[in-house]
Coordinates of C-alpha atoms in Angstrom, one line a residue:
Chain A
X1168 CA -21.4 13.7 16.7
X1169 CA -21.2 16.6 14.0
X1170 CA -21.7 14.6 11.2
X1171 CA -21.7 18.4 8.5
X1172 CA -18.1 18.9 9.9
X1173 CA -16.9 15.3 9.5
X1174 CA -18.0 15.0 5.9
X1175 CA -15.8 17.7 5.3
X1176 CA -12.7 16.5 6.3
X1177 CA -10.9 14.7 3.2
X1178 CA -10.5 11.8 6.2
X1179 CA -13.9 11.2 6.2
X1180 CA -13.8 10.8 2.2
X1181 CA -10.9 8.3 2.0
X1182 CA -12.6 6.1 4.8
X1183 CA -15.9 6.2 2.7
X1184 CA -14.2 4.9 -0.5
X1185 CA -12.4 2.1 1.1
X1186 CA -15.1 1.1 2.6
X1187 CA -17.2 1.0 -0.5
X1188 CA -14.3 -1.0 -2.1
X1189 CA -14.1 -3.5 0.5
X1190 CA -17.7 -3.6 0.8
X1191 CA -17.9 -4.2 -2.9
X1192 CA -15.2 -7.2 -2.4
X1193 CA -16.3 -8.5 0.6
X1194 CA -19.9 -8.1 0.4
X1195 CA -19.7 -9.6 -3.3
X1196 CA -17.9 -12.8 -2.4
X1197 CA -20.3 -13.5 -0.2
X1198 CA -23.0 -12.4 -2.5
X1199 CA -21.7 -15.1 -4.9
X1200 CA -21.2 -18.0 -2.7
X1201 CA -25.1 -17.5 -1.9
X1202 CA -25.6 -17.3 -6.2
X1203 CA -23.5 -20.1 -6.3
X1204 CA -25.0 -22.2 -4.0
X1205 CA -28.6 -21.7 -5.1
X1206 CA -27.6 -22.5 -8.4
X1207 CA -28.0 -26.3 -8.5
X1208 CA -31.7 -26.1 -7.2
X1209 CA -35.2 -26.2 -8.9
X1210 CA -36.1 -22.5 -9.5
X1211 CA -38.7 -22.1 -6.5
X1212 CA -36.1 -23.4 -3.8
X1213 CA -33.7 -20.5 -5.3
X1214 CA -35.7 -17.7 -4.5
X1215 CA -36.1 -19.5 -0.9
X1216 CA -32.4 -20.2 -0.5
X1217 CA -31.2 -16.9 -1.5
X1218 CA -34.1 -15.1 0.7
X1219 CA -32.5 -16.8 3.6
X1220 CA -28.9 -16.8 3.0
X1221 CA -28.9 -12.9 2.1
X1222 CA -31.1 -12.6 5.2
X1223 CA -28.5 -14.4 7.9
X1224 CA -26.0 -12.6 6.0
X1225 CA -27.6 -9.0 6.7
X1226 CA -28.7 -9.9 10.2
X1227 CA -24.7 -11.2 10.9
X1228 CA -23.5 -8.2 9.9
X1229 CA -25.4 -6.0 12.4
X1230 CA -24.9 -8.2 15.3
X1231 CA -21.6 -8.6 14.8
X1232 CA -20.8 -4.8 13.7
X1233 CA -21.7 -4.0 17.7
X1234 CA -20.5 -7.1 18.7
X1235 CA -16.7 -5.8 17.1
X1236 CA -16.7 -2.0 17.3
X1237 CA -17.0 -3.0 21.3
X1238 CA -14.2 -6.1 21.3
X1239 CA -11.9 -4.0 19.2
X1240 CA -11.0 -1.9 21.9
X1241 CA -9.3 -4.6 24.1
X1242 CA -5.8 -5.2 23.7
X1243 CA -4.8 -7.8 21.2
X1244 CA -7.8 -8.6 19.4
X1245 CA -7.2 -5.6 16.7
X1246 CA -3.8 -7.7 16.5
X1247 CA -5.5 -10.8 15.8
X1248 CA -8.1 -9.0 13.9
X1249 CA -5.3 -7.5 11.6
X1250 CA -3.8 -10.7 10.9
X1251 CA -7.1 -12.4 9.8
X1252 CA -7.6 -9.3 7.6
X1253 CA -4.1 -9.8 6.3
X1254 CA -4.4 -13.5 5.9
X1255 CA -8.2 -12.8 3.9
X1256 CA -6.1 -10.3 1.6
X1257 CA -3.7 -12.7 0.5
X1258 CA -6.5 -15.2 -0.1
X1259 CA -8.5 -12.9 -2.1
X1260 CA -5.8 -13.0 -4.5
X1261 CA -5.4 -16.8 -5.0
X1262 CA -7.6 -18.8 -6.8
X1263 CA -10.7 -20.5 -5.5
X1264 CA -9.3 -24.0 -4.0
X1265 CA -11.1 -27.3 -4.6
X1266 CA -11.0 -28.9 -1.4
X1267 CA -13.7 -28.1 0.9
X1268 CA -16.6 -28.8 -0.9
X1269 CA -19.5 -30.4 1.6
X1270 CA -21.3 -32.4 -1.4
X1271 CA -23.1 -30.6 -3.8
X1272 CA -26.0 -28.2 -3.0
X1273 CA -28.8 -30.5 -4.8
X1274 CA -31.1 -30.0 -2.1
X1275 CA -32.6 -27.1 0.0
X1276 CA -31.3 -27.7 3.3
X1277 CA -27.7 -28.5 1.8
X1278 CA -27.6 -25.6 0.0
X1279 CA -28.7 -23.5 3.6
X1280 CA -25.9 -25.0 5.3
X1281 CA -23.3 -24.6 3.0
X1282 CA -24.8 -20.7 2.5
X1283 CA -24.9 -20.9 6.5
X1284 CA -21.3 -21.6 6.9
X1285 CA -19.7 -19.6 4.4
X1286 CA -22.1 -16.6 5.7
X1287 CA -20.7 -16.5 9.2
X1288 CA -16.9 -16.5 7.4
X1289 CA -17.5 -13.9 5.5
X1290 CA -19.3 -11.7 7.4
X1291 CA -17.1 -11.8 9.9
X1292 CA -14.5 -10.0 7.5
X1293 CA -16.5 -7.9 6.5
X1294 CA -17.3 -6.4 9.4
X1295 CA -13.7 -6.4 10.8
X1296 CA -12.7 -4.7 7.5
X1297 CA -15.9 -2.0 8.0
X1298 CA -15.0 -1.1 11.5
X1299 CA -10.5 -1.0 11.3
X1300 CA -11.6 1.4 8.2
X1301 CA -14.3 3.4 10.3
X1302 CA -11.1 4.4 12.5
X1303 CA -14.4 5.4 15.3
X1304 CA -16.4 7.2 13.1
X1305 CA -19.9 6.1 13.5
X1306 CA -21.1 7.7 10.4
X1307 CA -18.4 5.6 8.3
X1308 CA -19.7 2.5 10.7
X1309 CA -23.2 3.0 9.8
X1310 CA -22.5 3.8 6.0
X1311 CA -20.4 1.0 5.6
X1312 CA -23.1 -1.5 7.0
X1313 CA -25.7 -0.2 5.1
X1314 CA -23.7 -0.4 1.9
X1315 CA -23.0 -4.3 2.1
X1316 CA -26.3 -4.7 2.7
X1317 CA -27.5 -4.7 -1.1
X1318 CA -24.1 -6.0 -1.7
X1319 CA -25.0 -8.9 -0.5
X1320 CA -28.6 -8.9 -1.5
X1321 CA -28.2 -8.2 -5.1
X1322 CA -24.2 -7.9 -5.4
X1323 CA -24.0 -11.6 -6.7
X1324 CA -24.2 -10.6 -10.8
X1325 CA -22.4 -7.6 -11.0
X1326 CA -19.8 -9.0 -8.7
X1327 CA -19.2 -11.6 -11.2
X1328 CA -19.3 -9.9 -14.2
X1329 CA -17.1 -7.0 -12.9
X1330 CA -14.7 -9.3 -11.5
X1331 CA -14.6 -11.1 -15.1
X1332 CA -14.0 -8.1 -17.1
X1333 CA -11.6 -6.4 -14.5
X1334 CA -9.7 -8.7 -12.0
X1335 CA -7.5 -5.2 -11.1
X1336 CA -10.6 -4.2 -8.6
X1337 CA -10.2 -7.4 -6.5
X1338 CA -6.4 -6.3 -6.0
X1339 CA -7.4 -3.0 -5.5
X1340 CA -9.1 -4.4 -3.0
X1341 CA -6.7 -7.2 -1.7
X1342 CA -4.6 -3.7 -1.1
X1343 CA -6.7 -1.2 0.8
X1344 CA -7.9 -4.8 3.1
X1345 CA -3.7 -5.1 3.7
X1346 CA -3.6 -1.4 4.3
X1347 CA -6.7 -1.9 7.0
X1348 CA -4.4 -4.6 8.2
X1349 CA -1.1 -3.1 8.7
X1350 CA -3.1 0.2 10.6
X1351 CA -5.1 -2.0 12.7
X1352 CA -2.1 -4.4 13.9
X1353 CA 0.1 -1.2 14.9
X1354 CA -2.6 0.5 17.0
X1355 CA -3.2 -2.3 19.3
X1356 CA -3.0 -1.1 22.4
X1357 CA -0.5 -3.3 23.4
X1358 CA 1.5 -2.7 20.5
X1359 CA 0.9 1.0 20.0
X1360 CA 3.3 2.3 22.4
X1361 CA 6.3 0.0 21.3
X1362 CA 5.6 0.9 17.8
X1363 CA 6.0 4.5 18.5
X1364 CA 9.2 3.7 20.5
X1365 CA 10.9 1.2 18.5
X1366 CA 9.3 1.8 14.9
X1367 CA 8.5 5.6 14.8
X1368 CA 8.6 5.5 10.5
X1369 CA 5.6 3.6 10.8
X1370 CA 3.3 5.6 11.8
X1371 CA 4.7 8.7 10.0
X1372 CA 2.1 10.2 7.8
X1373 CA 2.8 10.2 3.9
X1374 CA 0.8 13.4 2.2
X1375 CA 0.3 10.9 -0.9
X1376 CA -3.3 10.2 -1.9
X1377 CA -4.8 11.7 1.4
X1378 CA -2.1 10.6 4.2
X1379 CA -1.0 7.3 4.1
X1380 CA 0.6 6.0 6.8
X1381 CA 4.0 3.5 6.4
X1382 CA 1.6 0.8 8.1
X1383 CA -0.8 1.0 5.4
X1384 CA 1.6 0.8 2.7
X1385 CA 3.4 -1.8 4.1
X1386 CA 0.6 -4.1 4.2
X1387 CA -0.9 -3.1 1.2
X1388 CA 2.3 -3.9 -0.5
X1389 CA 2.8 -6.9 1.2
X1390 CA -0.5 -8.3 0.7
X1391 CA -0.3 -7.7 -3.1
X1392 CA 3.4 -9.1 -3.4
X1393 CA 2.7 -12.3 -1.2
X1394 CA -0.8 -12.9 -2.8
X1395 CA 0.3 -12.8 -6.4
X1396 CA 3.5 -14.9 -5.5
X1397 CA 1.5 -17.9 -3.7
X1398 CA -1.2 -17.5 -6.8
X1399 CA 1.8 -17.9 -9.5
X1400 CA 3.2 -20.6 -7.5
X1401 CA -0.2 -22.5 -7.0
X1402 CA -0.4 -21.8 -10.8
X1403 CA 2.5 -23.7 -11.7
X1404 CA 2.6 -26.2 -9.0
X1405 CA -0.8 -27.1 -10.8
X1406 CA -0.3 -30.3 -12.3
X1407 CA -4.0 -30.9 -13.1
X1408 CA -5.0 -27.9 -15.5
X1409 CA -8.2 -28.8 -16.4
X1410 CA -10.2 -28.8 -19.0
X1411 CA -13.8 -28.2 -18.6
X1412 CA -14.6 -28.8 -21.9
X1413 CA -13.5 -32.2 -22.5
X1414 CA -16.3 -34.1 -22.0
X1415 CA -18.2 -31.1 -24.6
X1416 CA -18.9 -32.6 -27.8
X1417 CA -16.4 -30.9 -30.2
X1418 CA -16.7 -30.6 -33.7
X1419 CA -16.0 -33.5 -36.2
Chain B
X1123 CA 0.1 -31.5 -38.9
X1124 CA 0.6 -28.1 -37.6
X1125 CA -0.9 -27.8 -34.8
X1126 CA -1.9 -24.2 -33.9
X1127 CA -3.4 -22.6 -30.4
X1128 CA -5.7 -19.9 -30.5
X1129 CA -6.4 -18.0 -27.2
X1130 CA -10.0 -16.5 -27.3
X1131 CA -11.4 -14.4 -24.8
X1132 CA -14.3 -13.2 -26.6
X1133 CA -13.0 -10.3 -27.8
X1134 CA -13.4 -9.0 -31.3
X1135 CA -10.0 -9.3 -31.9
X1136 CA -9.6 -12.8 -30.8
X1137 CA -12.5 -13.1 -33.4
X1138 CA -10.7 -11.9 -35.9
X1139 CA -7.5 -14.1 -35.0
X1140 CA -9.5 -17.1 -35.5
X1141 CA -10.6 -15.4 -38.7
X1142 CA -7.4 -15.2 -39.8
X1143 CA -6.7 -18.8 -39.3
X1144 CA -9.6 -19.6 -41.3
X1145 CA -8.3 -17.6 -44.2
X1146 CA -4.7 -18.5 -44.1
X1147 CA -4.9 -22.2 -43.3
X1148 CA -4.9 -23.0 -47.3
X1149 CA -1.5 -21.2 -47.5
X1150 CA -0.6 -23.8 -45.1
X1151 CA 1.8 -27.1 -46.7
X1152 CA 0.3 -29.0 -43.7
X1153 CA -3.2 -29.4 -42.6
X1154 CA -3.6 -27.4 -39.4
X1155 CA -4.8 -29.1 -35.8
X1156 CA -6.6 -26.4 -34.4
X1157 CA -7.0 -25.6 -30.5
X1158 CA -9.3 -23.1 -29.7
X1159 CA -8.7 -22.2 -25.6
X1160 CA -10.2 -20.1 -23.3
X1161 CA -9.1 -19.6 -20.1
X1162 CA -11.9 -17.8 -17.5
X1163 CA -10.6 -15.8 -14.5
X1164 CA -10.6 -17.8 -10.6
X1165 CA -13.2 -16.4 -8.1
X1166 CA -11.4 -15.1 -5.0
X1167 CA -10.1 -17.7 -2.9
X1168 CA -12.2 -16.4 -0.5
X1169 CA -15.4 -18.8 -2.0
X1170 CA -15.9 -21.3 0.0
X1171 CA -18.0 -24.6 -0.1
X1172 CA -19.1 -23.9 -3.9
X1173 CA -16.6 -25.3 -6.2
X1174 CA -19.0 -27.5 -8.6
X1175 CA -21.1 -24.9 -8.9
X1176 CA -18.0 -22.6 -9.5
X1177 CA -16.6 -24.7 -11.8
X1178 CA -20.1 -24.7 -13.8
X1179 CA -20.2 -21.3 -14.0
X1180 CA -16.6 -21.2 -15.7
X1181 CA -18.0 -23.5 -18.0
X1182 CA -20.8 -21.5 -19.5
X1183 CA -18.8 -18.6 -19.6
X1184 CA -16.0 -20.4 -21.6
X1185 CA -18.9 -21.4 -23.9
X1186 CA -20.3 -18.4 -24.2
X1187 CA -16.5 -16.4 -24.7
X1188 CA -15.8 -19.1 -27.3
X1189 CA -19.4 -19.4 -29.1
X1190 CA -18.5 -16.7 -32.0
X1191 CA -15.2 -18.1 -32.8
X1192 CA -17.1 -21.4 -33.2
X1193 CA -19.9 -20.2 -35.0
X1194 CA -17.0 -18.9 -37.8
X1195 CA -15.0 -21.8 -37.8
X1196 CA -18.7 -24.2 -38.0
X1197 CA -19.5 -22.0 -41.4
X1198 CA -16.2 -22.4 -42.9
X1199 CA -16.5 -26.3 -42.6
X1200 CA -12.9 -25.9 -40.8
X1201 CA -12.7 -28.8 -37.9
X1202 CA -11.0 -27.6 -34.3
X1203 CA -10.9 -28.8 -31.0
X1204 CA -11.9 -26.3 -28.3
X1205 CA -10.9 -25.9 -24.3
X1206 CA -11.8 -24.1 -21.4
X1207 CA -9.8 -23.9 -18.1
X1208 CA -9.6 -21.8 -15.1
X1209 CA -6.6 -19.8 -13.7
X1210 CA -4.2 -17.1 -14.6
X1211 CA -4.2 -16.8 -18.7
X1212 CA -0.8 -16.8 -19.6
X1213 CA 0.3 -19.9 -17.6
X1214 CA -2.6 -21.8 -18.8
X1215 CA -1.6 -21.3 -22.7
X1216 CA 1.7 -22.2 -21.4
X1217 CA 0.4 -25.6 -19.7
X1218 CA -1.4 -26.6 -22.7
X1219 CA 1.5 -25.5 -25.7
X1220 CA 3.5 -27.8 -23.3
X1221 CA 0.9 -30.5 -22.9
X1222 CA -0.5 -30.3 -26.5
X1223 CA 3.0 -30.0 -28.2
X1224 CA 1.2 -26.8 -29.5
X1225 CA 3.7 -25.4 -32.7
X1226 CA 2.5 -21.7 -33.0
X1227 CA -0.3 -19.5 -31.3
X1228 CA -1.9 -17.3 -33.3
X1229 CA -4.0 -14.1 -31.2
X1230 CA -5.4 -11.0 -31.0
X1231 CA -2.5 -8.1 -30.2
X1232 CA -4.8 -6.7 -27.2
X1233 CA -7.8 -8.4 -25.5
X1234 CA -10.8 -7.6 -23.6
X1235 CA -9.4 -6.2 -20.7
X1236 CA -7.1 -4.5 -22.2
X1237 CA -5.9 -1.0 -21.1
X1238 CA -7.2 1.4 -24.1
X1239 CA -3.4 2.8 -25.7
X1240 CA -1.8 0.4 -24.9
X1241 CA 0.2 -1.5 -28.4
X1242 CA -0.3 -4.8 -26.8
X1243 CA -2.3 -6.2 -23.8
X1244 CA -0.8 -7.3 -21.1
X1245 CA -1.8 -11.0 -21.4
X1246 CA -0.2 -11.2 -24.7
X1247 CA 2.8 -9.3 -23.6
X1248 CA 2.8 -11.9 -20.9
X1249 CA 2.6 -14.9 -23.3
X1250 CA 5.4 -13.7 -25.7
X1251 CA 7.9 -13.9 -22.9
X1252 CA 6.6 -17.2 -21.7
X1253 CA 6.5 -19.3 -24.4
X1254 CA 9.2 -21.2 -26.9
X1255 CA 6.9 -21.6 -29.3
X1256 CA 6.2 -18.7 -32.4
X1257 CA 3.9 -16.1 -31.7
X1258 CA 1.6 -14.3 -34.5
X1259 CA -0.3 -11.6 -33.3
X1260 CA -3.6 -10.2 -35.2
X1261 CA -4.5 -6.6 -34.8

């Protein structure tokens, strides 16, 4: 538990930044489902809704930060776990789909529920992310917590604006997530002895920006290629383009 | 009628693209048909459950990203039609030259998030490769 020596060690330093980044991502999104969904109620109900949805969203995180620092030491749930991180990536990187809309948030308890739902989804990311990146240190654990909790308090705003005026940090993002991913899935302990065996270049150790390993790389350059692929295809599979401003009265 | 597209992201030198327009449209044999577009980034696709309130969001910000190039074009008396959509910037433009039978696109050489040294932004880089149609680019 010698947290002086541990902040030392450059390790300790690349954890902490990609768990700020993830945090920032992963915190924010959730940050802004809560902004967005509070958004179609009278003023008063706002404060209400977001009071609660931040709340379960802090008090998810907690729980389920014990909850997974214990589970993740079974044998194939940091496999599963690295494929739902994987899969979040990817999605990161596409746009927002139109499809599972409950109807609109116009009143407080359908604005709860839809805040609810989303907040169990996205916690449950975010703490995967936070505890594969901890790699067992309970400083970075602890740190990493605490920092998505004004995420996701107050995240919502600067999230969106920082997100407008530079998309690169989501897929910086997308990228260290895929790199969580790709470490996570080769250290199962089920897996961890065959990779060694059958795939020793995997877990060699690059010296390149603090010793990456190939399994990072891989998935961070996997999740980046596959996410902007499925976005350009969605992109031009799009046969409805719309535009919002058609029903805008436009000048005569 | 020519009609022209002008991507506008807000930025003062999509400002001064529609400017241009303005001042050049005399010079014009035809009278120009005039699309202002702007075309707001996607949330992650990680939102869930809010896409009305999303897509309201986009809206404003369009407005907002478009309100100077309107407020130029109001004064000079010139008439345009305006357009906001969601998604990635350069395939959008493309969707609506295609869809509008859009003749040229006049815009700003770099944008707002454009990488400071760089001669053109990557958006309009990405535009001049994607699209049949002449490009004029305002610095």
């Amino acid at each position: 538990m010698d947290f002086i020596a541990e902040i030392q060690t450059p390790l300790f330093w690349a954890g902490l930044m990609t768990i700020i980044w993830v945090n920032i991502i992963l915190s924010g999104d959730n940050a802004v489902v809560i902004a967005l969904a509070a958004r179609s109620l009278p003023k008063h109900q706002q404060n209400k809704a977001v009071f609660w949805g931040a709340g379960a969203a802090v008090i998810l995180r907690i729980v389920l930060t014990i909850v997974a620092v214990e589970l993740l030491k079974y044998p194939y749930l940091k496999i599963i776990g690295g494929l739902l991180l994987f899969w979040i990536a990817v999605k990161l990187l596409m746009p927002e789909d139109g499809g599972d809309d409950i109807e609109s948030s116009d009143n407080l308890i359908q604005a709860i529920k839809t805040i609810l739902i989303a907040d169990l989804v996205m916690s449950l990311d975010n703490v995967i992310a936070v505890a594969a990146a901890a790699k067992g240190s309970i400083l970075l654990l602890v740190l990493g917590l605490l920092i998505s909790i004004p995420l996701v308090i107050f995240g919502a705003t600067l999230l969106m604006k920082l997100m407008e005026r530079y998309p690169i940090i989501v897929v910086i993002g997308a990228a260290l997530i895929g790199a969580v991913a790709g470490e996570m899935l080769v250290t199962d302990p089920v897996l961890i002895n065959w990779v060694h065996a059958k795939m020793p270049w995997m877990d060699i150790h690059v010296p390149l920006l603090g010793e990456l390993s190939w399994a990072q790389i891989v998935g961070a350059v996997s999740v980046v290629v596959l996410g902007k692929w499925l976005a350009a295809r969605a992109e031009r599979a799009e046969t409805k383009v719309v535009d919002l401003a058609a029903g805008d009265q436009q000048a005569k | 009628m020519l009609r022209v597209l002008i991507p506008v992201d807000g930025s003062e030198n999509a400002d001064r693209a529609v400017g241009f327009v303005i001042r050049k449209a005399p010079l014009y044999k035809e009278p120009l048909e005039i699309h202002l577009l702007n075309v707001q980034h996607p949330f992650p696709g990680t939102i869930r459950g809010v896409h009305k309130e999303a897509e309201q969001v986009h809206h404003e910000e369009g407005l907002k990203a478009l309100a100077a190039a309107r407020k130029q074009l109001d004064a000079a008396g010139v008439k345009y039609v305006f357009h906001i959509s969601v998604g990635e910037v350069p395939e959008v433009i493309l969707h609506y030259v295609t869809d509008r039978k859009i003749q040229q696109i006049v815009m700003g050489a770099r944008g707002l998030g454009t990488v400071a040294g760089l001669l053109l932004g990557s958006v309009t880089t990405k535009v001049l490769h994607l699209v049949e149609v002449p490009v004029l680019l305002v610095k």
